[in-house]
PDB file of C-alpha atoms in Angstrom:
ATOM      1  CA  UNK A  25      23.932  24.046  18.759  1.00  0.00           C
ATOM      2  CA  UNK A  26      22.304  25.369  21.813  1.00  0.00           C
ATOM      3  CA  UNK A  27      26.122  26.859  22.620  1.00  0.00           C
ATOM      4  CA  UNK A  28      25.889  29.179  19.633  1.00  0.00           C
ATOM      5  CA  UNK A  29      22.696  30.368  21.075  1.00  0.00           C
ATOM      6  CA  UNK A  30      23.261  31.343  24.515  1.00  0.00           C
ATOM      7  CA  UNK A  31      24.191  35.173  24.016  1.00  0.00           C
ATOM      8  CA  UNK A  32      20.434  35.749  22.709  1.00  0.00           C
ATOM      9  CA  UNK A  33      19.340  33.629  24.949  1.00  0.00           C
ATOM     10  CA  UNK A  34      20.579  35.276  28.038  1.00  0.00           C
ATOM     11  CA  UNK A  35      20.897  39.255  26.859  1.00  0.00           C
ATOM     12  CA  UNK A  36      18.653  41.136  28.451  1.00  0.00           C
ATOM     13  CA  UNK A  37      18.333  44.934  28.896  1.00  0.00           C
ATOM     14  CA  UNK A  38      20.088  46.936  31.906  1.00  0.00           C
ATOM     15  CA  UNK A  39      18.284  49.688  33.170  1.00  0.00           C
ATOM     16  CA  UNK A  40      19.861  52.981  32.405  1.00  0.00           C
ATOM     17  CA  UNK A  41      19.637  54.329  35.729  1.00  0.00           C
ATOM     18  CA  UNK A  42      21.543  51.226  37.068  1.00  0.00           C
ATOM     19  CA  UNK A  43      24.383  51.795  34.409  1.00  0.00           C
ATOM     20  CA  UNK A  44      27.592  53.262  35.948  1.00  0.00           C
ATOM     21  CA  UNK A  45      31.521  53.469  34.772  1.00  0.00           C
ATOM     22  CA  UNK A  46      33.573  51.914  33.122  1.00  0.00           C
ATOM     23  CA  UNK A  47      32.159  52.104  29.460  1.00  0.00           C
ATOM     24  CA  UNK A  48      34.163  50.838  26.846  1.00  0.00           C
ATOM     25  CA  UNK A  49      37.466  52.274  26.146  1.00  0.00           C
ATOM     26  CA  UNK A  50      37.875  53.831  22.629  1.00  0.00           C
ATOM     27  CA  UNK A  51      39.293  50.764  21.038  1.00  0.00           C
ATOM     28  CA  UNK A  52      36.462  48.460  22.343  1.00  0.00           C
ATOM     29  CA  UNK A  53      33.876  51.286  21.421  1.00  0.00           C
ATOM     30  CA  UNK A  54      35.571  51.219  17.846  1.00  0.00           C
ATOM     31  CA  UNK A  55      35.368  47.196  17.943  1.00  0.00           C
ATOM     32  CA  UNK A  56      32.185  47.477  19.285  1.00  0.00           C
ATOM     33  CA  UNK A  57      30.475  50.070  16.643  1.00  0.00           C
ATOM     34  CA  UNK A  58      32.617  48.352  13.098  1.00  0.00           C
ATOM     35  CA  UNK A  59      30.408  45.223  14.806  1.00  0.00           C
ATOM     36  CA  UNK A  60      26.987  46.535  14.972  1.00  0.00           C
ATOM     37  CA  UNK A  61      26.938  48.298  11.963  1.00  0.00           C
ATOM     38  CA  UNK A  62      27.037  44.763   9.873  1.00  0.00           C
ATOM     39  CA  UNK A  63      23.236  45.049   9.316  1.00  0.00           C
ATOM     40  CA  UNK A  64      20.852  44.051   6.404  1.00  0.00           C
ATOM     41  CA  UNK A  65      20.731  46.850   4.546  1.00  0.00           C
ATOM     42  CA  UNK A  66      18.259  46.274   1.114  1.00  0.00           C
ATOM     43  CA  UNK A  67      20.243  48.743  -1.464  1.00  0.00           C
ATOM     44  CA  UNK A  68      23.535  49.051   0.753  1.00  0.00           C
ATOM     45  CA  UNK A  69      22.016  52.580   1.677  1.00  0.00           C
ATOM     46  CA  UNK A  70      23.625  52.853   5.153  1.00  0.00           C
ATOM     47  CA  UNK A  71      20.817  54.675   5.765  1.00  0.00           C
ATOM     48  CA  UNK A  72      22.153  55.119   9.717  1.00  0.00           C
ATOM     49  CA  UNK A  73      24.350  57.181  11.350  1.00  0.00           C
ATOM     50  CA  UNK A  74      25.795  57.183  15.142  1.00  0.00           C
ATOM     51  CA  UNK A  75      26.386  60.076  17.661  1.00  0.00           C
ATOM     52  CA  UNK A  76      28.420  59.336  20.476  1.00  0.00           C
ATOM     53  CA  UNK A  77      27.098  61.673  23.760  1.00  0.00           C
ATOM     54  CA  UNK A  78      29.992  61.047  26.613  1.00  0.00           C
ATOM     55  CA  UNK A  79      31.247  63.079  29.554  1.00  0.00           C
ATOM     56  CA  UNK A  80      30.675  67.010  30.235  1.00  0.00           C
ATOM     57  CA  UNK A  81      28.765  67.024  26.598  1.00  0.00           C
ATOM     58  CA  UNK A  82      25.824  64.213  27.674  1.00  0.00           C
ATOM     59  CA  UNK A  83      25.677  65.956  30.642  1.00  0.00           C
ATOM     60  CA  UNK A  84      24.674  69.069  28.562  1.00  0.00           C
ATOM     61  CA  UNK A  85      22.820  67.350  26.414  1.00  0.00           C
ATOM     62  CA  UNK A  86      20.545  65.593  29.530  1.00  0.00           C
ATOM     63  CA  UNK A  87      20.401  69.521  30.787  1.00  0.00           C
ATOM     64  CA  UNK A  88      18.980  70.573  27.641  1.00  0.00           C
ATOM     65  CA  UNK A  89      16.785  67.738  27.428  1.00  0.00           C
ATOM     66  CA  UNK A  90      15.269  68.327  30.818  1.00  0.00           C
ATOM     67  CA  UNK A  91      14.612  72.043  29.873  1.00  0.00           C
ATOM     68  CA  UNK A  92      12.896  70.877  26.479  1.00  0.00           C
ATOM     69  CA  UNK A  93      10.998  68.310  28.719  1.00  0.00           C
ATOM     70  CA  UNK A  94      10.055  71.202  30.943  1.00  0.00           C
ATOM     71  CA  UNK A  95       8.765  73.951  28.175  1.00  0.00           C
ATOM     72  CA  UNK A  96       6.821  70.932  26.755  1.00  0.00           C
ATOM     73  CA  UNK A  97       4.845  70.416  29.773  1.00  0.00           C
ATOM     74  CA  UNK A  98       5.330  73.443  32.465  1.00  0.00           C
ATOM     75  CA  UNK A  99       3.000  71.167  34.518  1.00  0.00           C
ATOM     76  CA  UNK A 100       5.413  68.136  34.989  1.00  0.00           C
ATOM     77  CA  UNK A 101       5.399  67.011  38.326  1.00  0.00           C
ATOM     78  CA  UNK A 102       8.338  67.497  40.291  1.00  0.00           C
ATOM     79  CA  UNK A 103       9.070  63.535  40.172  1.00  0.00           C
ATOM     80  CA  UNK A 104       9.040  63.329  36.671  1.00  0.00           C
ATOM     81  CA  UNK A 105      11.609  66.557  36.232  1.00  0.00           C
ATOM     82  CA  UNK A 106      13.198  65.005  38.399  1.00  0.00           C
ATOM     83  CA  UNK A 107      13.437  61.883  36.373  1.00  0.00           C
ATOM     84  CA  UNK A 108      14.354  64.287  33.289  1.00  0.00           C
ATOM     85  CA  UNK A 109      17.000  66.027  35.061  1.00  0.00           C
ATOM     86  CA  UNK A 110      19.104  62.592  36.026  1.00  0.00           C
ATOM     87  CA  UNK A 111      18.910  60.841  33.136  1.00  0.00           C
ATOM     88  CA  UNK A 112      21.733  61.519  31.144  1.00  0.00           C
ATOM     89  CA  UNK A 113      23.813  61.357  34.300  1.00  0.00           C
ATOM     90  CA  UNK A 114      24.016  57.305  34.878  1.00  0.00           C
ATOM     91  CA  UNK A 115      25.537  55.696  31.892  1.00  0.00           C
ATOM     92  CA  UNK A 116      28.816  56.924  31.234  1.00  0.00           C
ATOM     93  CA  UNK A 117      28.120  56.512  27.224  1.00  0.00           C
ATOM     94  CA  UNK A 118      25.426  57.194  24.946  1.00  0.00           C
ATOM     95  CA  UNK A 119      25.138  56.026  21.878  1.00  0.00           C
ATOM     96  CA  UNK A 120      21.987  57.706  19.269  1.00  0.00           C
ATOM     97  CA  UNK A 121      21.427  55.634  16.380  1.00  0.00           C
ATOM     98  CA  UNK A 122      19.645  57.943  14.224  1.00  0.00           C
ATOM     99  CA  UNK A 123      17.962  56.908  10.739  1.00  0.00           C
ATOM    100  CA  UNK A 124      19.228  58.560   7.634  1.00  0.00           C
ATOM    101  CA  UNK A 125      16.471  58.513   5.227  1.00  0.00           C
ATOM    102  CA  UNK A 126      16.830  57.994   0.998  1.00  0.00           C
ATOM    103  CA  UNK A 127      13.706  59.302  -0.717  1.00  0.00           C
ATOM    104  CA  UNK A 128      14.969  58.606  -4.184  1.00  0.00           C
ATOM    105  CA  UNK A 129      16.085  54.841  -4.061  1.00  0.00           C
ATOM    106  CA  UNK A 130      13.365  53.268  -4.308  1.00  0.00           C
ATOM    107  CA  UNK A 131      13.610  51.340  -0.771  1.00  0.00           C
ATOM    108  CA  UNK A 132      10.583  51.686   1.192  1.00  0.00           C
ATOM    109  CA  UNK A 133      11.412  54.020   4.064  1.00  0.00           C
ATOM    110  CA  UNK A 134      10.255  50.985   6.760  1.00  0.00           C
ATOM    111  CA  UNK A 135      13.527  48.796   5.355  1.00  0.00           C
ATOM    112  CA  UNK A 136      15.564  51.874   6.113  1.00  0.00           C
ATOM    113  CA  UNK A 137      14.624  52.263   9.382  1.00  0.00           C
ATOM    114  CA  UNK A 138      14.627  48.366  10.204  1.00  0.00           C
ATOM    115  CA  UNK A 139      18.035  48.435   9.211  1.00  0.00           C
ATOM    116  CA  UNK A 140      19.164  51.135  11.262  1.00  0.00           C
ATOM    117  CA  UNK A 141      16.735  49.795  14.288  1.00  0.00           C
ATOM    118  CA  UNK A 142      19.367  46.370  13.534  1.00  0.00           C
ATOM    119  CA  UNK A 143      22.554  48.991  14.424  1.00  0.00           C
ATOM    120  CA  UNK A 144      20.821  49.896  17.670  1.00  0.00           C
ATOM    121  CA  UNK A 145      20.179  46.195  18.240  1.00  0.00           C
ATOM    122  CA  UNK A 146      23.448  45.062  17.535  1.00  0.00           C
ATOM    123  CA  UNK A 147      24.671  47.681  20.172  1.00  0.00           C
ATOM    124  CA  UNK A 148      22.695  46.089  22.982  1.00  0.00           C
ATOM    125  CA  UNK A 149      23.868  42.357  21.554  1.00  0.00           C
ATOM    126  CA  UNK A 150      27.414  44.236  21.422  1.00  0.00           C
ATOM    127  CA  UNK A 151      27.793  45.270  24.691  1.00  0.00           C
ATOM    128  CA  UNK A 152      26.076  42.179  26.601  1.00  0.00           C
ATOM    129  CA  UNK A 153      28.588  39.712  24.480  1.00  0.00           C
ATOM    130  CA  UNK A 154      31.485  42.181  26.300  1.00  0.00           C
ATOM    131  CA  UNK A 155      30.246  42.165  29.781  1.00  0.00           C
ATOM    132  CA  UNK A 156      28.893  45.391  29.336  1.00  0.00           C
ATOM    133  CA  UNK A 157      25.174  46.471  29.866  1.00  0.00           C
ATOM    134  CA  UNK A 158      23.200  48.854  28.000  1.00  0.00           C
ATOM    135  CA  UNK A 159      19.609  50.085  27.063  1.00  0.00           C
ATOM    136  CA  UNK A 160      17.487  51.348  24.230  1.00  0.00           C
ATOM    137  CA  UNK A 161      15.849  54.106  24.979  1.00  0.00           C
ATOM    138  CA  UNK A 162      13.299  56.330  22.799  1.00  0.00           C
ATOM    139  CA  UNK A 163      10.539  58.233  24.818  1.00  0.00           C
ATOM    140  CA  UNK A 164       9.725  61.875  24.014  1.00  0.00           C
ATOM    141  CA  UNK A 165      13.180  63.013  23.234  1.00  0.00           C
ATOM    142  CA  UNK A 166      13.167  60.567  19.906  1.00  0.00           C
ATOM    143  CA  UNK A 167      10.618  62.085  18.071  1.00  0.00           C
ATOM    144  CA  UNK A 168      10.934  65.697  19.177  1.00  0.00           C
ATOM    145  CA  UNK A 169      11.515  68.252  16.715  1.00  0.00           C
ATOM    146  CA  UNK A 170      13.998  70.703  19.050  1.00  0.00           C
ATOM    147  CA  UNK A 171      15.810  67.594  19.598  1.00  0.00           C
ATOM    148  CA  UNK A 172      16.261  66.821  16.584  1.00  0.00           C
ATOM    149  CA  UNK A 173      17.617  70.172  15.990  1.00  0.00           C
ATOM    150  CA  UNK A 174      19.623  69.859  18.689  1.00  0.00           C
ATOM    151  CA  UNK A 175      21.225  66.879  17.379  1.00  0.00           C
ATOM    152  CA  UNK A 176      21.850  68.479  14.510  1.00  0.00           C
ATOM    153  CA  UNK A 177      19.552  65.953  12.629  1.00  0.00           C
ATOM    154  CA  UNK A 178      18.994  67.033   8.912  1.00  0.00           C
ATOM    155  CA  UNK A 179      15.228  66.542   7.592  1.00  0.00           C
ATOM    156  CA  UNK A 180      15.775  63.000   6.333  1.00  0.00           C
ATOM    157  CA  UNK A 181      16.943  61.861   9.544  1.00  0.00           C
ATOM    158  CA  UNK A 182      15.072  60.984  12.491  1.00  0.00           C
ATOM    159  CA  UNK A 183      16.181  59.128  16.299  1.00  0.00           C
ATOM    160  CA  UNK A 184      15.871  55.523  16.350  1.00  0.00           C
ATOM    161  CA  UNK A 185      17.131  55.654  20.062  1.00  0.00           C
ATOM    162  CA  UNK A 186      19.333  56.347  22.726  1.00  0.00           C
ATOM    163  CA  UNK A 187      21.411  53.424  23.691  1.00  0.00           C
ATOM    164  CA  UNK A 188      22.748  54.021  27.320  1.00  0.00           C
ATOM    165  CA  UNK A 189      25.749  51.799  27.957  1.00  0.00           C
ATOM    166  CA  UNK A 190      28.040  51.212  30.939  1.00  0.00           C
ATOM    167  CA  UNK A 191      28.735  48.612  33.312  1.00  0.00           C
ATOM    168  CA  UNK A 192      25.639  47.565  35.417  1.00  0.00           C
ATOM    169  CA  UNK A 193      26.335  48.090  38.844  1.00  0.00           C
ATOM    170  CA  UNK A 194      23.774  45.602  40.636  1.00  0.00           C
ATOM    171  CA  UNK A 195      22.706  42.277  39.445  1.00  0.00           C
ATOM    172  CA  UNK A 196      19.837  42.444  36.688  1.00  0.00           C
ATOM    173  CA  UNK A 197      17.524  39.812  36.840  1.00  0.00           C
ATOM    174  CA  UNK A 198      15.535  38.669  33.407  1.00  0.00           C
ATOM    175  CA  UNK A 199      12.135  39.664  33.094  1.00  0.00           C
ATOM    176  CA  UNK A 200       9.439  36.850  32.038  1.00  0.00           C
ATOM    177  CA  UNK A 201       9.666  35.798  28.369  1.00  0.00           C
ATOM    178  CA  UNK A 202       7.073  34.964  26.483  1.00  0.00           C
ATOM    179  CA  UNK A 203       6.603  31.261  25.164  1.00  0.00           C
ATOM    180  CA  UNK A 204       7.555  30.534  21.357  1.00  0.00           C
ATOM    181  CA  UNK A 205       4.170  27.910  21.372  1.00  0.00           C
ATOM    182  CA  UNK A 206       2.228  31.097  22.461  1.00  0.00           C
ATOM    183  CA  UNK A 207       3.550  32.869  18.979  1.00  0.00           C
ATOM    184  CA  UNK A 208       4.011  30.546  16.243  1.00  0.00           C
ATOM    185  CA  UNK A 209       1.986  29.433  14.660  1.00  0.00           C
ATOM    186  CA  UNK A 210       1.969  27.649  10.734  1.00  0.00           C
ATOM    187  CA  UNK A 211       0.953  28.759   7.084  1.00  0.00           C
ATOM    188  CA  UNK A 212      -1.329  26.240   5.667  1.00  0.00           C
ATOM    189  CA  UNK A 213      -2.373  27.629   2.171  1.00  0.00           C
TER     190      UNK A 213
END
């Protein structure tokens, strides 16, 4: 049984910034994406949708990012513009899971989200399971409403991340976990 388990049990995150060529070709990408969209979805909404930011157009969209980041706060220390600048340029792919939002069906928005938060997961569990690394990313840039536009979101639809992916190009180590004892704990009535 324990066999079954060892993907979760040993995916872990890989920093952006330490994500580097090759991504998955198309037909992995394709494999990859039909995969991670097999999500709970309570009232088969597919309330989700995926943008795929690669080559000379993440690079644009980092650039614009970094500007945004910039107007926000003219004060930014050079570090963190800096920081804004570079980080669309490690991971060759990009993957934004964004949230596509049904007023009218009677599914509390929270499910909707969930279900497209299980996409973004499924990336990350995706990409580990093919000797890939990746990271979920949300920050500033997920809830801002000039990326949004820029994105081309539509007013149901909001960012439920950026999920860097490439190959990692150093060894990760795992961070501490914490203990199951430390979390469960049982229902008595």
């Amino acid at each position: 049984m324990h066999d079954a388990l060892s993907l979760l049990q040993q995916r872990h995150s890989a920093p952006s910034r330490q994500l580097g060529e090759p991504a998955p070709d198309a037909a992995t990408l394709r494999a990859l994406l039909e995969a991670s969209i097999r999500v709970p979805d309570h009232g088969k909404l597919v309330p989700f949708r995926l943008i795929e930011l690669r080559g000379d157009a993440k690079l644009r969209f980092g650039a614009q990012l970094a500007e945004r980041a910039i107007r926000r706060d003219p004060n930014l220390a050079d570090s963190k513009r800096e920081k804004e600048r570079n980080r669309y340029t490690y991971a060759p792919l990009v993957i934004v899971v964004i949230a596509r939002l049904h007023d009218d069906a009677g599914i509390p928005e929270i499910e909707q989200k969930l279900c497209a938060g299980n996409v973004a997961y499924n990336l990350l569990l995706g990409t580990y399971a093919l000797g890939f690394g990746a990271q979920w990313l949300t920050g500033w840039a997920a809830y801002d409403p000039e990326v949004a536009a820029l994105l081309g979101l539509a007013k149901n639809e909001c960012v439920i991340g950026f999920v860097h992916i490439g190959t990692p190009q150093t060894e990760i180590p795992d961070r501490d976990r914490p203990a199951v004892d430390d979390l469960l704990s049982q229902w008595q009535g």
